Amino acid sequence: MAECGRVDSNTSHTMDKSITLPPDEIFRNLENAKRFAIDIGGSLTKLAYYSTVQHKVAKVRSFDHTAKEAAGDKLYEISMQEEVTARLHFIKFENAYIETCLDFIKDHLVNTETKVIKATGGGAHKFKELIERKLGLKVDKEDEMTCLIKGCNFVLRNIPHEAFVYAKHADSEFRFQTTNPDIFPYLLVNIGSGVSIVKVESEDKFERIGGSSIGGGTFWGLGALLTKTKRFDELLQLASKGQHASVDMLVKDIYGGSYGYLGLTGDLIASSFGKSATADKEFSKEDMAKSLLHMISNDIGQLACLYAKLHNLSRVYFGGFFIRGHPVTMHTITYSINFFTKGEVQALFLRHEGYLGAIGAFLKGAEEDNPNQYSWGENYAGSSGLMSVSPDMNPMQRARSGTFDMLEMDRLERQLVNLPLLQDPSSYIPDTVDLTEDAPAREYWLYCFEEALDGVVKRAVASQPDMPEAALRAEKFRQKYRHKLQTLRQQPFAYGSLTVRSLLDTREHCLNEFNFPDPYSKIKQRENDIALKYYQKAVKSLDELSWEEKQFALVRGVLAGNVFDWGAKAVSDVLESDPEFGFEEAKRQLEERPWLIDSYDQWLERLKGPPHKCALFFVDNSGVDIILGVMPFVRELLSRGTEVVLASNSGPALNDVTNGELQILTERIAAMDPVIEAGLREDRLLLVQSGSSSPCLDLSRLDKVLAMVVRERQTDLVIIEGMGRAIHTNYYAMLSCESLKMAVIKNSWLADRLGGKLFSVVFKYEVPVGKPNKDCGAFSPC
């Protein structure tokens, strides 16, 4: 990114007009910007705008197969269509750059729906005239605290892993919290020049219950007097190198050790700056800065604890200019909170706390559109991510001020909610392994995704043979995703907990960025056409088996079908080199029983009991998997009298079947199979979008319509299929009904880690804690 020149702090906010800001990196899509909001603090400006984004989507449309089948034409056609979606852009930069940035916006702005820019923050008045003159928009000031709370509610609701605990000496500094579906009530401690303590009870109900004049301004002001250091970041850097015990009087300085009678340890601060009154020596700038930081952080921490206890609140979020992601500040606040509450309350910080005011101001200006009626998701391709500013960690990333920081959020087509069958939504963690904390796994998977890049690029180009510029776009995708991987090597916590799911989702976001919405579309189309030809034969052979043999064959069919996964390198290599590799070959690859995880006997016993009322089946891949594996299994459930809801991806990811494709495939199968036809006709077989466009599955962010169907149908069995959905995610998910997790491990490293080998089987049948039910031969759901 091109660097902007700096200005002397004594000069006005003007800049070198020759500076060119890179439009492909910041202020993206300005030509489609609709409305603006701005939050101007003492040193940082946060700009927000809404834009419409035009991008390509892959649509499937069924042919009239009665007329076309004889000619050997494909079952459906794929067309690339333009779609318009909404995106929120948030950009953070130093106030010193404000004039150049406003000039850039003015030069690139085509039109906007509004003539008003919502503004908040202490600097909104100072720069009011400049903004109005440059942009021709009227500045409409909004209450700072209202904007702050609105912004906080928005990020907590829409960004998983937004909140984190800071643990300085742990393997991972940042420990991200599970997204709680109920974010209220909470305490927000905003530390700017002073401290405001706000109790937030609902979207529109909050109250400033306290505060203090001793805050970030105090640290800056006293620090400047003590050290002659005028810059806030330099003062924090001094503090990170200091030893506060040189200046502070400790308990052991008074009593010669700990004071066990009162439960005081020897290294506890008895008096901040206590030694400076008696010691006849000069104190270093570093030591004084560290002592000052401790003094103010401890004071704020104790105040926050007292208010949390007084109002019976356990969630306390800290934000404001004083925090700004600085490890030394977060550590001192965390230590203070832990000390005063004896670990009962955690100090929570926010990845995007610097944007809260700008987000809130934007929301105030967009109330007629009611952004809160939609779900939003972070666009990893266009967001900078959280960077460490620890002086002893990564010198290149130390100073965030002076660089541009970005957050982008895309409006999702569907409103996302929890799966109603989660046993405890507040403790649900989708991902099985947190790569932020597991260094060997992190190194392996980062290497794995980088190694797979060539194949993804090749697939992307091949999916658009009629577009000569596809190769250039694919190369840009490669560069962007590789850069993301390099960032995650240095800063694994950049986008929250690093997981296999987040690596896959980041790749999908980058592919979409360069208009590759479905690189595997043609592969899926070919495999669906081939698999359909064998469906009737597969069903006929199953029907010839005894009941018990049939149940085992159905399960082996699902597992064999799950082998056909282009997201697994071991499989994609085979499918590339041997196009004839088929269903029977896949069965032969499967591990013999006993499987790595084997609950099959319990499942078989359960099947001897009464049928389930309704099964929710999260399906995985196109082709053999869905047609020859899943559909015969579904057919058996329907024959038993169980209703079935098939949940498939709303949008494409790898070779996973999408809802649009599944609709066409199911219609075609129904034409061949009276059981499937009757299920559709009698409304006992439903096809519903999951709301996801990922190879993995987050049960806390599912389509609201799916959640409604699950409730209405009184679903009592959840089936999750595939390595991404049942192993990388949801392996430990606890449900309030019976569940079945089936997958084949198609990665040697992962198989070895789990104590198995390539093509080991996970067949995990789980029943919630309950009492044995003699009628169903198993445990009844609690």
PDB file of C-alpha atoms in Angstrom, residues 446-560:
ATOM      1  CA  LEU A 446      -1.499 -22.903   6.389  1.00  0.00           C
ATOM      2  CA  TYR A 447       0.996 -24.939   4.373  1.00  0.00           C
ATOM      3  CA  CYS A 448      -1.813 -27.168   3.100  1.00  0.00           C
ATOM      4  CA  PHE A 449      -3.921 -24.236   1.850  1.00  0.00           C
ATOM      5  CA  GLU A 450      -0.924 -22.599   0.199  1.00  0.00           C
ATOM      6  CA  GLU A 451      -0.028 -25.861  -1.550  1.00  0.00           C
ATOM      7  CA  ALA A 452      -3.591 -26.167  -2.848  1.00  0.00           C
ATOM      8  CA  LEU A 453      -3.553 -22.682  -4.412  1.00  0.00           C
ATOM      9  CA  ASP A 454      -2.348 -23.806  -7.849  1.00  0.00           C
ATOM     10  CA  GLY A 455      -5.202 -26.286  -8.109  1.00  0.00           C
ATOM     11  CA  VAL A 456      -7.802 -23.708  -7.082  1.00  0.00           C
ATOM     12  CA  VAL A 457      -6.457 -21.193  -9.619  1.00  0.00           C
ATOM     13  CA  LYS A 458      -6.535 -23.834 -12.361  1.00  0.00           C
ATOM     14  CA  ARG A 459     -10.105 -24.757 -11.436  1.00  0.00           C
ATOM     15  CA  ALA A 460     -11.195 -21.120 -11.388  1.00  0.00           C
ATOM     16  CA  VAL A 461      -9.859 -20.462 -14.910  1.00  0.00           C
ATOM     17  CA  ALA A 462     -11.369 -23.707 -16.242  1.00  0.00           C
ATOM     18  CA  SER A 463     -14.801 -22.742 -14.891  1.00  0.00           C
ATOM     19  CA  GLN A 464     -14.904 -19.686 -17.198  1.00  0.00           C
ATOM     20  CA  PRO A 465     -13.521 -20.918 -20.559  1.00  0.00           C
ATOM     21  CA  ASP A 466     -15.298 -18.172 -22.525  1.00  0.00           C
ATOM     22  CA  MET A 467     -13.745 -15.328 -20.551  1.00  0.00           C
ATOM     23  CA  PRO A 468     -10.218 -14.504 -21.773  1.00  0.00           C
ATOM     24  CA  GLU A 469      -9.491 -12.255 -18.775  1.00  0.00           C
ATOM     25  CA  ALA A 470     -10.201 -15.109 -16.313  1.00  0.00           C
ATOM     26  CA  ALA A 471      -6.508 -16.037 -16.085  1.00  0.00           C
ATOM     27  CA  LEU A 472      -5.585 -12.497 -15.022  1.00  0.00           C
ATOM     28  CA  ARG A 473      -8.336 -12.414 -12.383  1.00  0.00           C
ATOM     29  CA  ALA A 474      -7.275 -15.844 -11.138  1.00  0.00           C
ATOM     30  CA  GLU A 475      -3.713 -14.591 -10.709  1.00  0.00           C
ATOM     31  CA  LYS A 476      -4.980 -11.620  -8.687  1.00  0.00           C
ATOM     32  CA  PHE A 477      -6.944 -14.055  -6.543  1.00  0.00           C
ATOM     33  CA  ARG A 478      -3.782 -16.096  -5.981  1.00  0.00           C
ATOM     34  CA  GLN A 479      -1.839 -13.026  -4.862  1.00  0.00           C
ATOM     35  CA  LYS A 480      -4.577 -11.819  -2.528  1.00  0.00           C
ATOM     36  CA  TYR A 481      -5.202 -15.158  -0.853  1.00  0.00           C
ATOM     37  CA  ARG A 482      -1.492 -15.856  -0.490  1.00  0.00           C
ATOM     38  CA  HIS A 483      -1.099 -12.453   1.159  1.00  0.00           C
ATOM     39  CA  LYS A 484      -3.938 -13.358   3.563  1.00  0.00           C
ATOM     40  CA  LEU A 485      -2.164 -16.625   4.428  1.00  0.00           C
ATOM     41  CA  GLN A 486       1.096 -14.766   5.063  1.00  0.00           C
ATOM     42  CA  THR A 487      -0.738 -12.309   7.330  1.00  0.00           C
ATOM     43  CA  LEU A 488      -2.278 -15.196   9.264  1.00  0.00           C
ATOM     44  CA  ARG A 489       1.146 -16.768   9.738  1.00  0.00           C
ATOM     45  CA  GLN A 490       2.279 -13.597  11.507  1.00  0.00           C
ATOM     46  CA  GLN A 491      -1.059 -12.684  13.103  1.00  0.00           C
ATOM     47  CA  PRO A 492      -3.154 -15.873  13.529  1.00  0.00           C
ATOM     48  CA  PHE A 493      -5.759 -13.901  15.488  1.00  0.00           C
ATOM     49  CA  ALA A 494      -6.359 -11.308  12.725  1.00  0.00           C
ATOM     50  CA  TYR A 495      -9.956 -12.404  12.025  1.00  0.00           C
ATOM     51  CA  GLY A 496     -10.776 -14.051  15.342  1.00  0.00           C
ATOM     52  CA  SER A 497     -10.012 -17.690  16.081  1.00  0.00           C
ATOM     53  CA  LEU A 498      -8.061 -19.165  13.179  1.00  0.00           C
ATOM     54  CA  THR A 499      -9.692 -22.412  12.067  1.00  0.00           C
ATOM     55  CA  VAL A 500      -9.907 -24.621   8.995  1.00  0.00           C
ATOM     56  CA  ARG A 501     -13.363 -23.087   8.511  1.00  0.00           C
ATOM     57  CA  SER A 502     -12.051 -19.515   8.519  1.00  0.00           C
ATOM     58  CA  LEU A 503      -9.282 -20.459   6.047  1.00  0.00           C
ATOM     59  CA  LEU A 504     -11.879 -21.971   3.710  1.00  0.00           C
ATOM     60  CA  ASP A 505     -14.228 -19.008   4.112  1.00  0.00           C
ATOM     61  CA  THR A 506     -11.426 -16.518   3.447  1.00  0.00           C
ATOM     62  CA  ARG A 507     -10.614 -18.380   0.244  1.00  0.00           C
ATOM     63  CA  GLU A 508     -14.263 -18.272  -0.859  1.00  0.00           C
ATOM     64  CA  HIS A 509     -14.397 -14.522  -0.120  1.00  0.00           C
ATOM     65  CA  CYS A 510     -11.265 -13.936  -2.199  1.00  0.00           C
ATOM     66  CA  LEU A 511     -12.644 -16.026  -5.080  1.00  0.00           C
ATOM     67  CA  ASN A 512     -15.861 -13.992  -5.044  1.00  0.00           C
ATOM     68  CA  GLU A 513     -13.809 -10.793  -4.944  1.00  0.00           C
ATOM     69  CA  PHE A 514     -12.421 -11.648  -8.380  1.00  0.00           C
ATOM     70  CA  ASN A 515     -15.696 -12.957  -9.814  1.00  0.00           C
ATOM     71  CA  PHE A 516     -15.173 -16.687  -9.435  1.00  0.00           C
ATOM     72  CA  PRO A 517     -18.449 -17.547  -7.692  1.00  0.00           C
ATOM     73  CA  ASP A 518     -18.373 -21.294  -8.417  1.00  0.00           C
ATOM     74  CA  PRO A 519     -15.074 -22.715  -9.767  1.00  0.00           C
ATOM     75  CA  TYR A 520     -16.358 -26.287  -9.414  1.00  0.00           C
ATOM     76  CA  SER A 521     -19.651 -25.702 -11.274  1.00  0.00           C
ATOM     77  CA  LYS A 522     -18.740 -27.727 -14.370  1.00  0.00           C
ATOM     78  CA  ILE A 523     -17.253 -30.582 -12.324  1.00  0.00           C
ATOM     79  CA  LYS A 524     -20.445 -30.751 -10.258  1.00  0.00           C
ATOM     80  CA  GLN A 525     -22.581 -30.702 -13.383  1.00  0.00           C
ATOM     81  CA  ARG A 526     -20.635 -33.575 -14.961  1.00  0.00           C
ATOM     82  CA  GLU A 527     -20.640 -35.706 -11.793  1.00  0.00           C
ATOM     83  CA  ASN A 528     -24.357 -35.138 -11.196  1.00  0.00           C
ATOM     84  CA  ASP A 529     -25.173 -36.263 -14.747  1.00  0.00           C
ATOM     85  CA  ILE A 530     -23.081 -39.428 -14.378  1.00  0.00           C
ATOM     86  CA  ALA A 531     -24.348 -40.370 -10.895  1.00  0.00           C
ATOM     87  CA  LEU A 532     -28.006 -40.040 -11.920  1.00  0.00           C
ATOM     88  CA  LYS A 533     -27.520 -42.799 -14.491  1.00  0.00           C
ATOM     89  CA  TYR A 534     -26.695 -45.271 -11.704  1.00  0.00           C
ATOM     90  CA  TYR A 535     -29.389 -44.269  -9.195  1.00  0.00           C
ATOM     91  CA  GLN A 536     -32.028 -46.840 -10.097  1.00  0.00           C
ATOM     92  CA  LYS A 537     -29.498 -49.667 -10.202  1.00  0.00           C
ATOM     93  CA  ALA A 538     -28.149 -48.654  -6.761  1.00  0.00           C
ATOM     94  CA  VAL A 539     -31.658 -48.590  -5.238  1.00  0.00           C
ATOM     95  CA  LYS A 540     -32.606 -51.924  -6.829  1.00  0.00           C
ATOM     96  CA  SER A 541     -29.531 -53.658  -5.397  1.00  0.00           C
ATOM     97  CA  LEU A 542     -30.285 -52.220  -1.927  1.00  0.00           C
ATOM     98  CA  ASP A 543     -33.883 -53.456  -2.040  1.00  0.00           C
ATOM     99  CA  GLU A 544     -32.676 -57.012  -2.705  1.00  0.00           C
ATOM    100  CA  LEU A 545     -30.820 -57.149   0.639  1.00  0.00           C
ATOM    101  CA  SER A 546     -32.171 -58.314   3.984  1.00  0.00           C
ATOM    102  CA  TRP A 547     -33.249 -55.517   6.362  1.00  0.00           C
ATOM    103  CA  GLU A 548     -30.076 -55.654   8.461  1.00  0.00           C
ATOM    104  CA  GLU A 549     -27.773 -55.928   5.447  1.00  0.00           C
ATOM    105  CA  LYS A 550     -29.587 -53.014   3.869  1.00  0.00           C
ATOM    106  CA  GLN A 551     -29.053 -50.705   6.860  1.00  0.00           C
ATOM    107  CA  PHE A 552     -25.313 -51.344   6.782  1.00  0.00           C
ATOM    108  CA  ALA A 553     -25.171 -50.938   2.998  1.00  0.00           C
ATOM    109  CA  LEU A 554     -27.000 -47.584   3.277  1.00  0.00           C
ATOM    110  CA  VAL A 555     -24.476 -46.283   5.788  1.00  0.00           C
ATOM    111  CA  ARG A 556     -21.542 -47.525   3.702  1.00  0.00           C
ATOM    112  CA  GLY A 557     -23.146 -45.824   0.711  1.00  0.00           C
ATOM    113  CA  VAL A 558     -23.232 -42.443   2.478  1.00  0.00           C
ATOM    114  CA  LEU A 559     -19.615 -42.892   3.592  1.00  0.00           C
ATOM    115  CA  ALA A 560     -18.422 -43.998   0.134  1.00  0.00           C
TER     116      ALA A 560
END
